Coordinates of C-alpha atoms in Angstrom, one line a residue:
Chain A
X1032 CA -12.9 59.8 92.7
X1033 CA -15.0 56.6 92.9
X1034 CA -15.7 56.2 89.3
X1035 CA -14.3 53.2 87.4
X1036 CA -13.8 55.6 84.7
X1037 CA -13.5 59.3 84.6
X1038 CA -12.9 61.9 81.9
X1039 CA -11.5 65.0 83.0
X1040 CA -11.9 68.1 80.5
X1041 CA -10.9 66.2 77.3
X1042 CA -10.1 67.6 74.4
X1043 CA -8.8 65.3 71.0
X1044 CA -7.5 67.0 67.5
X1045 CA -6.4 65.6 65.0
X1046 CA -4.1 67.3 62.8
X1047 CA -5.8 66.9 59.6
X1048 CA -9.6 66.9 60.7
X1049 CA -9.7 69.1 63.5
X1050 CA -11.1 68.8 66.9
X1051 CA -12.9 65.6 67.6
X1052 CA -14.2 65.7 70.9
X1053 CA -13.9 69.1 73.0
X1054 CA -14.0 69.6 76.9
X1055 CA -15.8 66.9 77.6
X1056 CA -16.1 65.5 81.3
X1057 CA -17.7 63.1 83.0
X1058 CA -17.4 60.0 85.1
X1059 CA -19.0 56.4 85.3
X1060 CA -19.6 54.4 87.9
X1061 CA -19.1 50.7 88.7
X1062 CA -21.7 48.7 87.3
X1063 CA -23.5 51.8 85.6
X1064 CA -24.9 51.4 82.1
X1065 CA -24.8 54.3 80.0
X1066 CA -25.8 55.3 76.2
X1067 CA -23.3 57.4 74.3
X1068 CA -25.3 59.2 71.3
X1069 CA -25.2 61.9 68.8
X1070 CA -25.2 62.1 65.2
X1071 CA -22.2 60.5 62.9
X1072 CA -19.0 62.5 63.3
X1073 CA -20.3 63.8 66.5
X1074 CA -17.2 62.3 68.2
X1075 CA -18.9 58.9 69.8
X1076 CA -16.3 56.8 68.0
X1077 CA -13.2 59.3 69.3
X1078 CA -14.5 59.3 72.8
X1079 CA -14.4 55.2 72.7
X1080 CA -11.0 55.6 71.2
X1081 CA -10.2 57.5 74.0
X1082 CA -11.3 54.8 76.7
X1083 CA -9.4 52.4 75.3
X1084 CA -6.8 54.1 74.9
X1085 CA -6.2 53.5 71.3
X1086 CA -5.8 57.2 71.3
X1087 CA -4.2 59.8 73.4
X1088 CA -6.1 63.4 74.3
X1089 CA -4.6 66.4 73.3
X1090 CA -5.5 68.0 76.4
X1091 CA -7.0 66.8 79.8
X1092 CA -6.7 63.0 81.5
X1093 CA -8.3 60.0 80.4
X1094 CA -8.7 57.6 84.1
X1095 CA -9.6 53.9 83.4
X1096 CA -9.4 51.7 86.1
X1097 CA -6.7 53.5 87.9
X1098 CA -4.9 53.9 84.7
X1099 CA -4.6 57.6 83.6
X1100 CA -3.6 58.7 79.7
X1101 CA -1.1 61.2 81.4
X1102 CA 1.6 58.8 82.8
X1103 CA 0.2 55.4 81.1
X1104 CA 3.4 54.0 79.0
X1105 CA 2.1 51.8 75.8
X1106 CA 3.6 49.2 77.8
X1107 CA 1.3 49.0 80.4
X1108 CA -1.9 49.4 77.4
X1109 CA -2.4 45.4 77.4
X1110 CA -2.8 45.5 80.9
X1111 CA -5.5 47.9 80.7
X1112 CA -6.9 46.5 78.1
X1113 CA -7.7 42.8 79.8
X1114 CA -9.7 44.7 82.2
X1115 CA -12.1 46.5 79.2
X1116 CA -14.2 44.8 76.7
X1117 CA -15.0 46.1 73.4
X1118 CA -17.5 45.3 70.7
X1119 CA -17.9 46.6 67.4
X1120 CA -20.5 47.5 65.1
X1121 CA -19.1 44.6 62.6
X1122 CA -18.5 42.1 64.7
X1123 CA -15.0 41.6 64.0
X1124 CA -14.5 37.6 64.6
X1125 CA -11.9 35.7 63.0
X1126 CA -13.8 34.2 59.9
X1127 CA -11.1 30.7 59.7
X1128 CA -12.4 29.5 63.4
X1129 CA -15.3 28.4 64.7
X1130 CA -17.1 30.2 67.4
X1131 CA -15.4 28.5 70.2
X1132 CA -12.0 28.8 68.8
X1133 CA -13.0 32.6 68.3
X1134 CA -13.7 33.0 72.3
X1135 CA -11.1 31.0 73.0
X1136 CA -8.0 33.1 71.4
X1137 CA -8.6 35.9 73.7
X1138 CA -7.5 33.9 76.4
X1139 CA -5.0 32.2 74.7
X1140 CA -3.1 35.6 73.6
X1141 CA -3.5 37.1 76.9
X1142 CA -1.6 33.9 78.9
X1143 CA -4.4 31.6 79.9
X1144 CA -3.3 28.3 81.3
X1145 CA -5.1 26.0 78.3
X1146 CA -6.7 23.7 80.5
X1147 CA -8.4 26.8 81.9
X1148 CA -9.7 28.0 78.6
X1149 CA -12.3 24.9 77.7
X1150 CA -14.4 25.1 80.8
X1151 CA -13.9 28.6 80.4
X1152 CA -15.8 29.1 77.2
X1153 CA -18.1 27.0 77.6
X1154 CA -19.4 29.1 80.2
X1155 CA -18.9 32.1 78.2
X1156 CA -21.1 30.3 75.3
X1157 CA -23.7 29.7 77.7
X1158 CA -23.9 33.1 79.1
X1159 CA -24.5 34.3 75.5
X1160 CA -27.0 31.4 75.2
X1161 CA -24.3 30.1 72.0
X1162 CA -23.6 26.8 74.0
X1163 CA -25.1 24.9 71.1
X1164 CA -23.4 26.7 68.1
X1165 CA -19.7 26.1 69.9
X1166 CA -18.7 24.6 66.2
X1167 CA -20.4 26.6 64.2
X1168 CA -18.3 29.0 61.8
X1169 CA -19.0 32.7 62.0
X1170 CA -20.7 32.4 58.7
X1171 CA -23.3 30.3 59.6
X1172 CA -24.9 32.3 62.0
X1173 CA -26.8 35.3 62.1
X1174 CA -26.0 38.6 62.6
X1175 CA -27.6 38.6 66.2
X1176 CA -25.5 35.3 66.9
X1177 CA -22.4 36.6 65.7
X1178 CA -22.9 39.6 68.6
X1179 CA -23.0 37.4 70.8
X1180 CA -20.0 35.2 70.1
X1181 CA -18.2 38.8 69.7
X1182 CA -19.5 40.1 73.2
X1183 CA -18.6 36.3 74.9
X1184 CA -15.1 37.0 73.4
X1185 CA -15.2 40.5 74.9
X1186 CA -16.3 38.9 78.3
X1187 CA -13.2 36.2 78.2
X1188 CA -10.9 38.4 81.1
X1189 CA -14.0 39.7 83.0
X1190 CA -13.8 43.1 82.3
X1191 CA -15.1 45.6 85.0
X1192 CA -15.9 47.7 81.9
X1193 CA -17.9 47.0 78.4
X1194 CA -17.3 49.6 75.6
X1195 CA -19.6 48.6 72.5
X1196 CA -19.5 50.6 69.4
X1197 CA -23.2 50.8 68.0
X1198 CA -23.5 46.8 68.8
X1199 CA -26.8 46.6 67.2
X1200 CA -26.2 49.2 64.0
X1201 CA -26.3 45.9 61.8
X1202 CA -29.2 44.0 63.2
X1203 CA -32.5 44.3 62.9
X1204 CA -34.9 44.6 65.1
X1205 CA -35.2 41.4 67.2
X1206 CA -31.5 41.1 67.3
X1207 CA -31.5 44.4 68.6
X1208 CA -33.6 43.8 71.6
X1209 CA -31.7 40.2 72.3
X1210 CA -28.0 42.1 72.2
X1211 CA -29.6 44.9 74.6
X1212 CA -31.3 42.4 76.9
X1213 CA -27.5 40.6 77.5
X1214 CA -25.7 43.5 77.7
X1215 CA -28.2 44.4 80.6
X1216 CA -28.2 40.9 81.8
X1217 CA -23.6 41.3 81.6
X1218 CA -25.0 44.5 83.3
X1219 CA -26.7 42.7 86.3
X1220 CA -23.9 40.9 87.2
X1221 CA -21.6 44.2 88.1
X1222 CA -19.7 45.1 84.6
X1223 CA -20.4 48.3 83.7
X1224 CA -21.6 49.0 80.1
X1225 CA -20.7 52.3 77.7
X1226 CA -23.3 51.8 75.1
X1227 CA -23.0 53.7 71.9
X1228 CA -25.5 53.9 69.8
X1229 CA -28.1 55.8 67.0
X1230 CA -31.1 54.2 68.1
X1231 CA -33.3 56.8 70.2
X1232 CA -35.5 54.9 70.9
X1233 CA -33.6 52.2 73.0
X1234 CA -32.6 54.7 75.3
X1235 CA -35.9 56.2 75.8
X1236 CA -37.2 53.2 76.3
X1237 CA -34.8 51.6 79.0
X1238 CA -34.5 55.2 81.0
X1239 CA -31.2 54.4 81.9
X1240 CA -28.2 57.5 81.9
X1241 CA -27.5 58.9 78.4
X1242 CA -24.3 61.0 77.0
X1243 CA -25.0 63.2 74.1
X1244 CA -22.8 64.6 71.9
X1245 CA -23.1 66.9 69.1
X1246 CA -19.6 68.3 67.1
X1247 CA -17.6 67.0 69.5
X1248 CA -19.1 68.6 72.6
X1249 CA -21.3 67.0 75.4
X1250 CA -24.4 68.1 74.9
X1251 CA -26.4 66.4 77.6
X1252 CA -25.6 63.8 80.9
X1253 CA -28.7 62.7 82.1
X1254 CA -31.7 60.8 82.3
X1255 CA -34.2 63.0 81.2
X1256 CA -35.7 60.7 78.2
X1257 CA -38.4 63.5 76.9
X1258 CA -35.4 65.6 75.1
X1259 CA -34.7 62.8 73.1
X1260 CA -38.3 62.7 71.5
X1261 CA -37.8 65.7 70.4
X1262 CA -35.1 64.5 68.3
X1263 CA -37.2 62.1 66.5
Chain B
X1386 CA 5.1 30.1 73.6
X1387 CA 4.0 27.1 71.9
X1388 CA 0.5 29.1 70.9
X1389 CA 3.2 31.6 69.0
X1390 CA 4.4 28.3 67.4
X1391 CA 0.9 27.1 66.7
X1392 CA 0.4 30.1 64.9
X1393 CA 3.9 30.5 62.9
X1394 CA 3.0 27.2 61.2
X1395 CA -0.6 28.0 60.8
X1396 CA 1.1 30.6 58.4
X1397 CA 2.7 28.1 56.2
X1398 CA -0.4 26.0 56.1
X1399 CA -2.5 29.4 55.1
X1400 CA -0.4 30.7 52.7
X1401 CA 2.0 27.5 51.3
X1402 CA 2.8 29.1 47.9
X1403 CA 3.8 32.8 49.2
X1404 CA 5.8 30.5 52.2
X1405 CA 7.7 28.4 49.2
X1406 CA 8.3 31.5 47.1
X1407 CA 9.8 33.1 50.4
X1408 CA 12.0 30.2 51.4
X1409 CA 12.8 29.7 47.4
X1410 CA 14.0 33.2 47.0
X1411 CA 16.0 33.6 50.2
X1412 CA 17.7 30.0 49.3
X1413 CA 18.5 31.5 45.9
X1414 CA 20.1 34.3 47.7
X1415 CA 22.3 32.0 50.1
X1416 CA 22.7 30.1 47.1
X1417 CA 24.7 32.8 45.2
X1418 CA 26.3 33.6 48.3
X1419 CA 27.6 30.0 48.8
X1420 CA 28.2 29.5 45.2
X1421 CA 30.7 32.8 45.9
X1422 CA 32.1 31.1 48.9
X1423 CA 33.1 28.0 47.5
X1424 CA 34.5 29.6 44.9
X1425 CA 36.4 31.6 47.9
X1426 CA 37.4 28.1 49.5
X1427 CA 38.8 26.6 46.7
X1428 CA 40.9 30.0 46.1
X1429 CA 42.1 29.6 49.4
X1430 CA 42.8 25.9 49.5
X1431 CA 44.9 26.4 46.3
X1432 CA 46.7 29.3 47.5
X1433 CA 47.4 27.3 50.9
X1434 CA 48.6 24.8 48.9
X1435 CA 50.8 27.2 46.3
X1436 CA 51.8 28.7 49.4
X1437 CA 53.1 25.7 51.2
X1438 CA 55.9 26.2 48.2
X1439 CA 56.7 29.7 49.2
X1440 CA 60.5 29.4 50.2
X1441 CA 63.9 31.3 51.0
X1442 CA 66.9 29.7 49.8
X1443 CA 69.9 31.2 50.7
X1444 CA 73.2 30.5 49.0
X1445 CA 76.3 30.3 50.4
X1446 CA 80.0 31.2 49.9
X1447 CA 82.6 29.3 48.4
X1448 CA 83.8 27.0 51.2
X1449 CA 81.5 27.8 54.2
X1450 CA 82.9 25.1 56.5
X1451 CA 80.8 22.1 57.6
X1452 CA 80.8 23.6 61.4
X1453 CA 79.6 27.0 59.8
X1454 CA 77.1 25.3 58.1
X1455 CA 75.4 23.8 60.8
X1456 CA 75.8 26.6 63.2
X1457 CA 73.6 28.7 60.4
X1458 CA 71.0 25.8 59.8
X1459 CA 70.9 26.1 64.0
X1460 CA 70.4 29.6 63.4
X1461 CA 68.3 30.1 61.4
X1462 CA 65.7 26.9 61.6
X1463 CA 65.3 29.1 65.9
X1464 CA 63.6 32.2 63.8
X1465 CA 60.7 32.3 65.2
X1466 CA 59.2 32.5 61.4
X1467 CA 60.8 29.6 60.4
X1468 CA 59.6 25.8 60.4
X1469 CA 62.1 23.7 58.6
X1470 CA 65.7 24.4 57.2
X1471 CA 67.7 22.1 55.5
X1472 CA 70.8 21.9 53.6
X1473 CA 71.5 21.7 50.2
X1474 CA 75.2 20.4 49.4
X1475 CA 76.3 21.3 45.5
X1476 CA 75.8 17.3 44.7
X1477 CA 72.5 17.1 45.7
X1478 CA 71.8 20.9 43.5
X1479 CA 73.3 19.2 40.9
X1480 CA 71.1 16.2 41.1
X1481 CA 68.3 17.9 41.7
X1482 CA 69.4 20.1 38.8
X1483 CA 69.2 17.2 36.3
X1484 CA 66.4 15.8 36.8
X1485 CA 64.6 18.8 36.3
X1486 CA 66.2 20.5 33.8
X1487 CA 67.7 18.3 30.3
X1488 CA 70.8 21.0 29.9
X1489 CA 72.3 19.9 33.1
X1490 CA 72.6 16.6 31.4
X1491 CA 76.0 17.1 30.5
X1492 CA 77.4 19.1 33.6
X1493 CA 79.3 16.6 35.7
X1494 CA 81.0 18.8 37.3
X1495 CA 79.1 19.6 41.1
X1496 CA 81.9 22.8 42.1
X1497 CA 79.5 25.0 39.7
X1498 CA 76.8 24.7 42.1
X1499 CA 77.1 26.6 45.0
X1500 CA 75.5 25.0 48.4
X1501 CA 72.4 26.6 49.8
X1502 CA 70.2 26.5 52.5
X1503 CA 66.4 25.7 51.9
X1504 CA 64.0 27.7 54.1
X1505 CA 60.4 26.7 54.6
X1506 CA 58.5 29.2 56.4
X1507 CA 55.5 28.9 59.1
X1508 CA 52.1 29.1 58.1
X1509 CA 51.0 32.8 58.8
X1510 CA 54.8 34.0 57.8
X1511 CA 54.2 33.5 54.4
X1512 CA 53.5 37.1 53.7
X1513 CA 55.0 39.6 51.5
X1514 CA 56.9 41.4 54.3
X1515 CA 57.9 38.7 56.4
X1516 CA 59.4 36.9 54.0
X1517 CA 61.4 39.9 52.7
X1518 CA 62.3 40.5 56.3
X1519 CA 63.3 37.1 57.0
X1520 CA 65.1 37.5 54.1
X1521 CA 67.9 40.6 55.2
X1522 CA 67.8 39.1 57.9
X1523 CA 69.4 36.2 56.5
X1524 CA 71.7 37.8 54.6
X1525 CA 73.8 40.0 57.0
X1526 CA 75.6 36.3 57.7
X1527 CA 79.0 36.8 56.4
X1528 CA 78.7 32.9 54.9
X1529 CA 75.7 33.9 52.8
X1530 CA 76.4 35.0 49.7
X1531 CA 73.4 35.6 48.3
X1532 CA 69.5 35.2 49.3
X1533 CA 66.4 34.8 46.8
X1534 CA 63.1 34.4 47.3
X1535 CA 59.9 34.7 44.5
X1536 CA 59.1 37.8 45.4
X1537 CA 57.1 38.6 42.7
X1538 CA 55.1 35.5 42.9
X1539 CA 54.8 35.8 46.7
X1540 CA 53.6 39.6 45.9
X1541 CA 51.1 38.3 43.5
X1542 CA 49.4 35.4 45.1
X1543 CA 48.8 37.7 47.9
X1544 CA 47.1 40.3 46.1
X1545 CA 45.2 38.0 44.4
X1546 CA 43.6 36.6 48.2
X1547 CA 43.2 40.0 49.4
X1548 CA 40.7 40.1 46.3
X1549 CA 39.5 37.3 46.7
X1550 CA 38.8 37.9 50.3
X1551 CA 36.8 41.7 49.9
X1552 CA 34.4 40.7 46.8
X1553 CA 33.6 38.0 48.9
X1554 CA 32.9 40.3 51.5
X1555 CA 31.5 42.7 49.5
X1556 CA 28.9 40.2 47.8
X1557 CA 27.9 38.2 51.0
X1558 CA 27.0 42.0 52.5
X1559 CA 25.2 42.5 49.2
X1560 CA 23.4 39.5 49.6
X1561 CA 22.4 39.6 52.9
X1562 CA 20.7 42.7 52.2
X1563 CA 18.9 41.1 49.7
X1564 CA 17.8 38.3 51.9
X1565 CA 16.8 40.5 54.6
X1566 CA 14.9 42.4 52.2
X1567 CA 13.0 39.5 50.8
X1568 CA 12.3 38.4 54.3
X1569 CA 10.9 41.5 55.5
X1570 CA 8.6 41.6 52.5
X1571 CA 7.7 38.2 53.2
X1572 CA 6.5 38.8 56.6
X1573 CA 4.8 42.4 55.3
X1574 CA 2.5 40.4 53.3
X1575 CA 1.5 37.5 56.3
X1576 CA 1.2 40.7 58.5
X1577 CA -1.2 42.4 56.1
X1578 CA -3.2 38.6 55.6
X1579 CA -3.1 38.3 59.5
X1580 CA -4.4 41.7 59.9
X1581 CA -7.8 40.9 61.2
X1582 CA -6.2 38.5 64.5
X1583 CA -3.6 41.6 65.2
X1584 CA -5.7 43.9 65.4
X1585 CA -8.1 40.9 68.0
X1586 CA -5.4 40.5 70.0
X1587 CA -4.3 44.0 70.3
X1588 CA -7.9 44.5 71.4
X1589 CA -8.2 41.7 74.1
X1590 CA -4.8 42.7 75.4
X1591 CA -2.2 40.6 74.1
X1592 CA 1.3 42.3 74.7
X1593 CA 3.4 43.4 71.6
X1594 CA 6.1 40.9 72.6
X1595 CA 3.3 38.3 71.9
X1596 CA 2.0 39.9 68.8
X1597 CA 5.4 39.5 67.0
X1598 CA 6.4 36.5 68.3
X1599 CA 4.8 34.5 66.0
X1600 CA 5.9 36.2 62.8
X1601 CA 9.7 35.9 64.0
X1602 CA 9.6 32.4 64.8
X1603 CA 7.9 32.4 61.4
X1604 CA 11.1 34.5 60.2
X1605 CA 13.8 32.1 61.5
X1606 CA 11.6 29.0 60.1
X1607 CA 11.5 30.5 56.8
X1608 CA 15.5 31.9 56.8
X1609 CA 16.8 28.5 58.3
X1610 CA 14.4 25.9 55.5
X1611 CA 16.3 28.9 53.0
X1612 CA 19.4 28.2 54.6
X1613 CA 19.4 23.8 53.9
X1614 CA 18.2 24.5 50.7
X1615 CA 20.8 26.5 49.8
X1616 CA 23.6 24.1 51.3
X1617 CA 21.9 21.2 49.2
X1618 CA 21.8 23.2 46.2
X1619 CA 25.1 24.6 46.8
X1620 CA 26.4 20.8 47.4
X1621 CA 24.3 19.7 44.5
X1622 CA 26.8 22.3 42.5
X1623 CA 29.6 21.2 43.8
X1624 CA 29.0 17.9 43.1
X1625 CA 28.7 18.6 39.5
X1626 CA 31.3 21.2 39.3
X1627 CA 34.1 17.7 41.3
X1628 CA 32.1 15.6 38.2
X1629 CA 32.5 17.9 35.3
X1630 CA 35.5 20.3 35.7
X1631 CA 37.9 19.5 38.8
X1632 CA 38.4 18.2 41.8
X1633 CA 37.1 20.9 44.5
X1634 CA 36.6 21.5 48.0
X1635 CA 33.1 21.0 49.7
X1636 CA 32.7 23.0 53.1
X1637 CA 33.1 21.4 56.5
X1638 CA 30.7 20.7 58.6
X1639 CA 31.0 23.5 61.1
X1640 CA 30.7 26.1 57.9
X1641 CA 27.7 24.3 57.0
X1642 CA 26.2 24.9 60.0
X1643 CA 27.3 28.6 60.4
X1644 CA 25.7 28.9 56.6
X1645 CA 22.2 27.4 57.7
X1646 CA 22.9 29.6 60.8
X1647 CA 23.2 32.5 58.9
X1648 CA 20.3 31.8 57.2
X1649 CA 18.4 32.0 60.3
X1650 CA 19.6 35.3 61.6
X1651 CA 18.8 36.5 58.3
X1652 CA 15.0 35.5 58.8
X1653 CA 15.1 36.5 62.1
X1654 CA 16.9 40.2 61.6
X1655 CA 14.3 40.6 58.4
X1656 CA 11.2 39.6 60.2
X1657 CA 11.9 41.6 63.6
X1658 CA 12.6 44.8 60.9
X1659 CA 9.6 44.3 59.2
X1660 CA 7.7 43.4 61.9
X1661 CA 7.6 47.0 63.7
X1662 CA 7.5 48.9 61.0
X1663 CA 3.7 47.3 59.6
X1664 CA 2.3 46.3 63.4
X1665 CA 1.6 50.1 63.5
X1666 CA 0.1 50.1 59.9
X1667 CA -2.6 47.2 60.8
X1668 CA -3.3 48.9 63.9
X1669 CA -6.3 50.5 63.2
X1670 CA -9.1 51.5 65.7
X1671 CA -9.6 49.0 68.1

């Protein structure tokens, strides 16, 4: 397999609610970007879960990176876990620290030598286009801006692979297209992206690959962007 | 390493008053246990000292002879139990005998008295059963005629340090627990304020090792600031107990030291307990 990431006939219950995500397969390749989508519940969430192996299947393998879910030992999780970002729906930045000292602790808990991590994100600021909000707190900027210092912190380790979580469910529709533009722009430089996400019409409008999945089951893998408007 | 350090003081700068209850209560609890254990000491430093008195005196028969009396003393002062004999003539007893005691005021008469030997035992011989065994020992001599020995008194003090000994035991286990306990709740609570960064750097890929780090180094601070507060306040007691009541013995330095110690491996067990158990509780979907 060439893929940088690879599900193999994945299936995830949970003893309480039930299955979660059922048979699915499919691969990505390096610097793909693809949309996840499917109503809430449908499993998107699980599925991420799955990539970064915050949870186990049931049955079939989880690969990432040359990691696989049947012989990975949690040990060997923060390894794999440099080599992913992930961003959230809610941002999830550490409201005591500005927006430098937010990008900078994920290189300081994952070993960076410190005179590395100034130059370091700096550049990551100005990627985002935050280089001028380095002191601000979370709380003073938007929520568009605080995407971006969440996505810079997700970028610290160069990840070969960007999961984010309905990125833009909070923002409206400005911040949308700004957060979708760097992803693509994070895209263009080789890391590929796993996009989840309710909004339709972002996929239809950027053609790109799309997974849909309804109760748990992949619906759809394709490009075929005339399905979706049915949908709306 | 020093980023884990960074952040274990970070905590007391977040959260001073939960920090000063924590290192409060686990001083109060190495309090009461030093409070015990000078109590212990002074026990022991008496009993030492009431034991230094423990002694076997042996009397002899009616005109041992000078010669036989010195081959015993050599005798008996090579037990290996033994680590001073000395010989008590019937003038000496009778001297001895009046100064202590007014009736012997009008005995001039030393014949009544007969001579004896004084045995002082070794330190760690002073025990119930080796002194009743130096004891028969002592007395298959033909020359001796008789051998005594508080026995009762020996039999007592001892049982009173064997108490002595196990409550202290038994209450230093007891509050240890406690100590640990308080720790580990301690440490519950910054892990549940610190939630949010746990959960960040479980998501960015910082190893569990480095996770806890942090809150054990935060542990051990808090258990070993416990630990010198309770040796001052323990001192502080002391001090007033030497002022008000009696003369008592302090700890020595090395104790003190093994007390703060202890104070720290209570902070450090407590945390590293705790710290497990609510990682996986704040780990939530990252």
């Amino acid at each position: 397999m060439s893929g940088v990431l690879r599900l193999d006939a994945v299936t995830k219950e949970y003893p309480r609610t039930g299955v979660a995500v059922r048979d699915v397969t499919f691969a990505i390749e390096k610097g793909e970007f693809v949309f996840l989508t499917g109503p809430s519940g449908s499993g998107k969430s699980t599925l991420l879960k799955l990539l970064s192996f915050a949870e186990r299947p049931t049955s079939g393998e989880v690969k990432v990176s040359g990691f696989s879910s049947t012989s990975l030992r949690s040990a060997d999780i923060p390894q794999l876990r440099r080599r992913l970002g992930i961003v959230f729906q809610d941002f999830r930045l550490l409201t005591d620290r500005t927006v430098e000292a937010n990008v900078a602790f994920a290189l300081e808990v994952t070993g960076t030598p410190a005179n590395a991590i100034g130059p370091k994100v700096g550049r990551l600021l100005t990627q985002v286009g935050l280089a001028s909000k380095a002191t601000a707190m979370p709380h003073e900027l938007s929520g568009g801006e605080q995407q971006r210092v969440a996505i810079a912190r997700a970028l610290a380790n160069d990840p070969f692979l960007l999961l984010a979580d309905e990125p833009t469910g909070n923002l409206d529709e400005r911040a949308t297209r700004g957060i979708v533009q760097l992803l693509r722009e994070i895209n263009a430089l080789g890391t590929a992206v796993l996009m989840a996400t309710h909004d339709l019409s972002l996929i239809m409008r950027s053609g790109y690959r799309y997974l849909e999945l309804e109760r748990g089951v992949l619906l759809y893998d394709g490009t075929d962007a005339s399905r979706l408007a049915r949908h709306q | 390493m020093s980023l884990a350090l960074r952040e274990a003081l970070l905590a007391f700068r977040r959260a001073p008053l939960m920090s000063a209850l924590g290192i409060t209560t686990i001083a109060f609890s190495l309090f009461a246990f030093g409070l015990f254990g000078l109590v212990a000491l002074n026990i022991r430093a008496a009993l030492l000292e009431v034991e230094d008195r423990v002694e076997v005196r042996a009397f002899l028969a009616d005109g041992t002879s000078e010669d036989a009396i010195a081959a015993l003393l050599g005798d008996i002062g090579a037990f290996p139990e033994v680590r001073e004999v000395g010989y008590v003539s019937p003038d000496s007893a009778l001297a001895r005998s009046r100064e202590e005691l007014a009736e012997f005021s009008d005995v001039f008469d030393a014949s009544v008295l007969p001579g004896s030997i004084e045995i002082r035992l070794r330190e760690g011989s002073r025990d119930p059963v080796t002194v009743q065994a130096v004891s028969d020992r002592i007395a298959t001599y033909p020359a001796v005629d008789d051998v005594r020995f508080g026995r009762e008194w020996v039999e007592k003090l001892y049982r009173i340090r064997t108490v002595a000994v196990y409550a202290g035991i038994g209450l230093g286990i007891v509050f240890a627990l406690v100590a640990v306990i308080i720790i580990g709740s301690t440490i519950r609570m910054a892990i549940l304020a610190r939630a949010r960064e746990i959960e960040i750097m479980r998501l960015v890929g910082a190893t569990d090792g480095f996770v806890r780090l942090p809150f054990l180094i935060e542990g051990t601070i808090k258990g070993t600031l416990g630990g010198l507060l309770a040796v001052a306040m323990t001192w502080l007691a002391h001090g007033l107990i030497t002022r008000t009541l009696f003369e008592s013995v302090f700890f020595s330095p090395m104790q003190v030291a093994a007390g703060v110690a202890a104070g720290a491996a209570l902070g450090f067990v407590g945390s590293l307990m705790s710290v497990g158990r609510h990682l996986r509780a704040v780990w939530r979907d990252a």
